[in-house]
CSV table of C-alpha atoms in Angstrom, one decimal:
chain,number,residue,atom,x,y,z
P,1,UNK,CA,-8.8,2.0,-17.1
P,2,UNK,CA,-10.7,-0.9,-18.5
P,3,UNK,CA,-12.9,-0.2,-21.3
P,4,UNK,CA,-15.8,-2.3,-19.7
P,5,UNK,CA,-16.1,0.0,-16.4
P,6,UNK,CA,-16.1,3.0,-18.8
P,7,UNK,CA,-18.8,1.3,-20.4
P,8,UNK,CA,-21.1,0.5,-17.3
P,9,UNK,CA,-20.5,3.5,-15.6
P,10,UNK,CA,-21.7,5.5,-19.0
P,11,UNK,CA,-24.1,3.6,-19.9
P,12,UNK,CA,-25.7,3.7,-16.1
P,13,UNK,CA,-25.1,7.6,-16.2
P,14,UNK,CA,-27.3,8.3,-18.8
P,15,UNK,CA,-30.3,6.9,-17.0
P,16,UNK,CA,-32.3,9.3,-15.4
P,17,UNK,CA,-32.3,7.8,-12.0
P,18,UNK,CA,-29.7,9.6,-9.7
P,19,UNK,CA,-29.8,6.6,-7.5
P,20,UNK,CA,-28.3,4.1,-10.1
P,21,UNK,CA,-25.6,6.4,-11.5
P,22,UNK,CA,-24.1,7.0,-7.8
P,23,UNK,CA,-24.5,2.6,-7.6
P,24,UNK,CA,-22.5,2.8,-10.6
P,25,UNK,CA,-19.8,5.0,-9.2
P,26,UNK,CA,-20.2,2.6,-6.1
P,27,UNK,CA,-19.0,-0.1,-8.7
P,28,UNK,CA,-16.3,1.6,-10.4
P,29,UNK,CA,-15.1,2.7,-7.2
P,30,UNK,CA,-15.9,-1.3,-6.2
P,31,UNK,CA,-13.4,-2.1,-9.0
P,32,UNK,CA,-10.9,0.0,-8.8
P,33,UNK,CA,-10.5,-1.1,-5.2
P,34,UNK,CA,-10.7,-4.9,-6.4
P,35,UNK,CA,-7.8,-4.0,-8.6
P,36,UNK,CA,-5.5,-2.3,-6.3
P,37,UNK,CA,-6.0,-5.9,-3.6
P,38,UNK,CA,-4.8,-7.8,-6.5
P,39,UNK,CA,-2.3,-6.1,-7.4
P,40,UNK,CA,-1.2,-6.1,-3.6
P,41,UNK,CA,-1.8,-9.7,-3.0
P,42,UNK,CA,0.4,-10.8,-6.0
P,43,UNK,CA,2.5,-7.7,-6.7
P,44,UNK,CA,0.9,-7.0,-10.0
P,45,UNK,CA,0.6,-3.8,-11.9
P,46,UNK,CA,-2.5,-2.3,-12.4
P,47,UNK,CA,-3.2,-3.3,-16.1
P,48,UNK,CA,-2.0,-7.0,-15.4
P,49,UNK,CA,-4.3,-6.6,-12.3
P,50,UNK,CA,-7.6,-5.2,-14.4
P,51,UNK,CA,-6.7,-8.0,-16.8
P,52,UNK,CA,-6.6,-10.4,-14.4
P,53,UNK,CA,-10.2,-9.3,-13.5
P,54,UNK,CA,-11.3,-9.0,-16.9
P,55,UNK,CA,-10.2,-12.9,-17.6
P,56,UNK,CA,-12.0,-14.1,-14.5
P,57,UNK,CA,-15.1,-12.0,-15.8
P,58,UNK,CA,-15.5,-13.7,-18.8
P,59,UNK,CA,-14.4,-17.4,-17.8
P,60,UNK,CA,-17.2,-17.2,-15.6
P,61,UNK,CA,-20.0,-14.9,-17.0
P,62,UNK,CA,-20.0,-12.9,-14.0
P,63,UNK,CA,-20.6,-9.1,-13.6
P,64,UNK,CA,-17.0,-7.5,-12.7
P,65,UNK,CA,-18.7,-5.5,-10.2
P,66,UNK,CA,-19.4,-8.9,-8.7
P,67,UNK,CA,-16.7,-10.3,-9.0
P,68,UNK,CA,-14.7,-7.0,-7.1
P,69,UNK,CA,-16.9,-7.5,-4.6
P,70,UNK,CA,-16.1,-10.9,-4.1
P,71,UNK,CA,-12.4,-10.2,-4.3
P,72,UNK,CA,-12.8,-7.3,-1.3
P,73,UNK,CA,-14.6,-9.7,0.5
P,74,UNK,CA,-12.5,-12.6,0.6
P,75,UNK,CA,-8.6,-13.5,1.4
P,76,UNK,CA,-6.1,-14.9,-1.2
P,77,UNK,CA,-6.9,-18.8,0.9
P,78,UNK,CA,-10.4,-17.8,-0.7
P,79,UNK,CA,-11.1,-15.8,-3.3
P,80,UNK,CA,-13.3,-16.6,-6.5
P,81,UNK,CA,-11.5,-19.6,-7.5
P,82,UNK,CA,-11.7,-17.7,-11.3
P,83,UNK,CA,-8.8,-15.4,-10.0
P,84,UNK,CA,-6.4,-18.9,-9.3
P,85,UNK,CA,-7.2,-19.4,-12.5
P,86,UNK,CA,-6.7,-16.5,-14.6
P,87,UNK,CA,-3.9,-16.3,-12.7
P,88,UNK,CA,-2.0,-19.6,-13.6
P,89,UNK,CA,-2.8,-19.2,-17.1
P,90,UNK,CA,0.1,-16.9,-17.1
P,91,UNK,CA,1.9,-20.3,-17.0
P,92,UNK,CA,4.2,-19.8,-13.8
P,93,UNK,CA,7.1,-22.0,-13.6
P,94,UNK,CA,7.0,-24.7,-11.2
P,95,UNK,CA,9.6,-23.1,-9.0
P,96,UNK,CA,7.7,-19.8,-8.6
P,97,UNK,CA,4.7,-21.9,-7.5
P,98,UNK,CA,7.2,-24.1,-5.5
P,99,UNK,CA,8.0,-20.5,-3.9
P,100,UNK,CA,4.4,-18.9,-3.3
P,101,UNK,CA,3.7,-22.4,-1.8
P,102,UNK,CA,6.1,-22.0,0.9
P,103,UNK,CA,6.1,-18.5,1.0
P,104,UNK,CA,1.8,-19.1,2.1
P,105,UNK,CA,3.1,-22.1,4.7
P,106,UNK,CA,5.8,-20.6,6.4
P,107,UNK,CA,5.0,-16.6,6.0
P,108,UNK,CA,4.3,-16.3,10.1
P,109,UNK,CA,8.3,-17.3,10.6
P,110,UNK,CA,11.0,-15.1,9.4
P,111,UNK,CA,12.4,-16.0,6.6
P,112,UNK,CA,14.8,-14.4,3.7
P,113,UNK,CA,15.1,-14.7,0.3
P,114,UNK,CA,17.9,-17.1,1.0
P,115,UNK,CA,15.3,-19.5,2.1
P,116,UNK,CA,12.6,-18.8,-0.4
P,117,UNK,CA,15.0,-19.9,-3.2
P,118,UNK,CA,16.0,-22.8,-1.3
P,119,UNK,CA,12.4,-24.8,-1.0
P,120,UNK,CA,11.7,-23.7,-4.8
P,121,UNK,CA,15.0,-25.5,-5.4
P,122,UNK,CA,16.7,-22.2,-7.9
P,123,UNK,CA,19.3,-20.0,-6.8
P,124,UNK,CA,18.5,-16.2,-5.7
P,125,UNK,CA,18.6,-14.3,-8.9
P,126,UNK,CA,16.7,-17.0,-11.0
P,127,UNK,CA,13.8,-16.4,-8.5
P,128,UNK,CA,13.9,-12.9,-8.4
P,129,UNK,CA,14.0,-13.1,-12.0
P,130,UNK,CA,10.8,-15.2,-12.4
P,131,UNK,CA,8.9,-13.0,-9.6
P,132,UNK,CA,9.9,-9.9,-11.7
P,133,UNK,CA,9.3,-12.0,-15.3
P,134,UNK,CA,5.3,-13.2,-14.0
P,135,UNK,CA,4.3,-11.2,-11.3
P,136,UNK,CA,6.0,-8.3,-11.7
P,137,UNK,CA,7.6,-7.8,-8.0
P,138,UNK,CA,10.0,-9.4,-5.7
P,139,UNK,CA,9.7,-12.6,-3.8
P,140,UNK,CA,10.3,-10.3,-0.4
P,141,UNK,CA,7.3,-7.5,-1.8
P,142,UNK,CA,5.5,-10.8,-2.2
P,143,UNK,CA,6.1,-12.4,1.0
P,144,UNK,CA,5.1,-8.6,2.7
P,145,UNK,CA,1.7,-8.6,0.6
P,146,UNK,CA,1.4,-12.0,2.2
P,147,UNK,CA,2.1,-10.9,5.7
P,148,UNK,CA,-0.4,-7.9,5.3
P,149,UNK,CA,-3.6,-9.8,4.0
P,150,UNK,CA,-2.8,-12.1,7.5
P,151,UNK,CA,-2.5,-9.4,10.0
P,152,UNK,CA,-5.4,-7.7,8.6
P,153,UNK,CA,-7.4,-10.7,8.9
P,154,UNK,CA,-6.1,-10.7,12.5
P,155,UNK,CA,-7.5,-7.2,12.6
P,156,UNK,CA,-10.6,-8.1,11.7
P,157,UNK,CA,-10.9,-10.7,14.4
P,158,UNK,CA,-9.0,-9.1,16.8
P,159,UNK,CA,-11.4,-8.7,20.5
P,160,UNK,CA,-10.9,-4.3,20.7
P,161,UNK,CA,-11.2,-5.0,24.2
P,162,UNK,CA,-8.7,-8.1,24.3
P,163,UNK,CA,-4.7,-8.0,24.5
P,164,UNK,CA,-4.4,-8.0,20.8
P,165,UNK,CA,-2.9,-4.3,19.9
P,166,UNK,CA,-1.6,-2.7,17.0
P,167,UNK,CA,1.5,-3.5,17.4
P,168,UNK,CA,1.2,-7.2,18.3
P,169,UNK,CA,-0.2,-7.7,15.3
P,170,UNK,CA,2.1,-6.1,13.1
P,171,UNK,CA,5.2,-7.8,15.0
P,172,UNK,CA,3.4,-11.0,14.6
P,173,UNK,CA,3.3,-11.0,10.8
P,174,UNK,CA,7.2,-9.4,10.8
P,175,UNK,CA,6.2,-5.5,10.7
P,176,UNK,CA,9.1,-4.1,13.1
P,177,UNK,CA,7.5,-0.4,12.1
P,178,UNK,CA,4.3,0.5,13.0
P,179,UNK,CA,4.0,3.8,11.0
P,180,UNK,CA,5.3,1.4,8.0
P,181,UNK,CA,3.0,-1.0,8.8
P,182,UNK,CA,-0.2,1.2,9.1
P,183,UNK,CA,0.8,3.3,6.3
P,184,UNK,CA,0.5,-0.1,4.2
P,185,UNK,CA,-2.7,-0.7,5.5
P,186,UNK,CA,-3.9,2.3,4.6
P,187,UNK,CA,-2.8,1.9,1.3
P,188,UNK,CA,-4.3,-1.6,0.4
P,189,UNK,CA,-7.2,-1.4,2.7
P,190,UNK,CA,-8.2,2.4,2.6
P,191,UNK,CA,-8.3,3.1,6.5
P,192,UNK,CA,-5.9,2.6,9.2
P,193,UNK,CA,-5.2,-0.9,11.2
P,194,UNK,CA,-6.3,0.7,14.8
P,195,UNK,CA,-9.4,1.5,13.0
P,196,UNK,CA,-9.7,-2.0,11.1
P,197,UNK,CA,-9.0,-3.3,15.0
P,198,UNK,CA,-12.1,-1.1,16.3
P,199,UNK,CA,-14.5,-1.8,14.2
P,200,UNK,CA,-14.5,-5.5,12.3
């Protein structure tokens, strides 16, 4: 865990006021949820993920209970613009941003690693590679991640009285299982998609 929620969270509990230790749980909690989107969105591990945070933090000045709650409430098109950049300080290679590119433009079609490979202008294995080398997945975990942060956002705005289901959804963004596809939501988002679909 990152020494600085430790510290915020200990430092809050030894006030005497019940109501701001349980805010600072709210944070860690905040935080910890912050992390696990990252590391979703761009296939990162959790201590690249915290790291990622803990850049952004201090480029910026900004609280990281802030700046997770920015994260959880925005999409990777618009997140604090301090995460792009703590995140291409890890000084990606022009083909794996050549790849994430058209991976963002054409992630509503179905397409393979084959094709990935092809508009960043590498062969197959040299991609996998760099996706494995810098963001520590595969372009295809990368290109689901992408798919999931869109139909969740379709989710959101789905009409729960419109034609939009479940399962429209999911097929839309290339989910052919719907138990796969709402046990990944539940995973990244912390509650199912029909209740996503309900309620936002």
């Amino acid at each position: 865990m990152d020494p600085r929620v430790g510290e915020e969270v200990t430092q809050d509990l030894a006030l005497p006021d019940a109501a701001k230790a349980e805010q600072m749980w709210a944070s860690r909690a905040g935080i910890e949820r912050a992390t696990g989107v990252l590391m979703e969105r761009y296939g990162l591990d959790s201590g690249l993920a915290k790291n990622i945070l803990m850049q952004a933090s201090h480029r910026t000045n900004t609280p990281m209970r802030k700046l997770a709650e920015d994260v959880l409430a925005s999409g990777r098109a618009d997140e604090p613009p301090s995460i792009r950049d703590s995140l291409e300080a890890t000084s990606t290679p022009s083909a794996l941003r050549k790849a994430v590119a058209f991976i963002e433009s054409a992630a509503a079609r179905p397409i393979g690693l084959t094709d990935i490979a092809a508009a960043a202008g590498v062969g197959a294995r040299a991609l996998q590679y760099d996706f494995a080398r810098h963001y520590h997945t595969t372009p295809m975990r990368y290109l689901r991640s992408v798919r999931l942060e869109r139909a969740h956002r379709d989710l959101q705005a789905a009409d729960p009285q419109g034609g939009d289901t479940v399962a429209s959804i999911a097929a839309r963004w290339g989910f052919s299982s719907p138990g796969r596809f709402a046990a990944h939501c539940r995973s990244v988002y912390g509650r199912a998609p029909h209740i996503t679909r309900a309620h936002d």
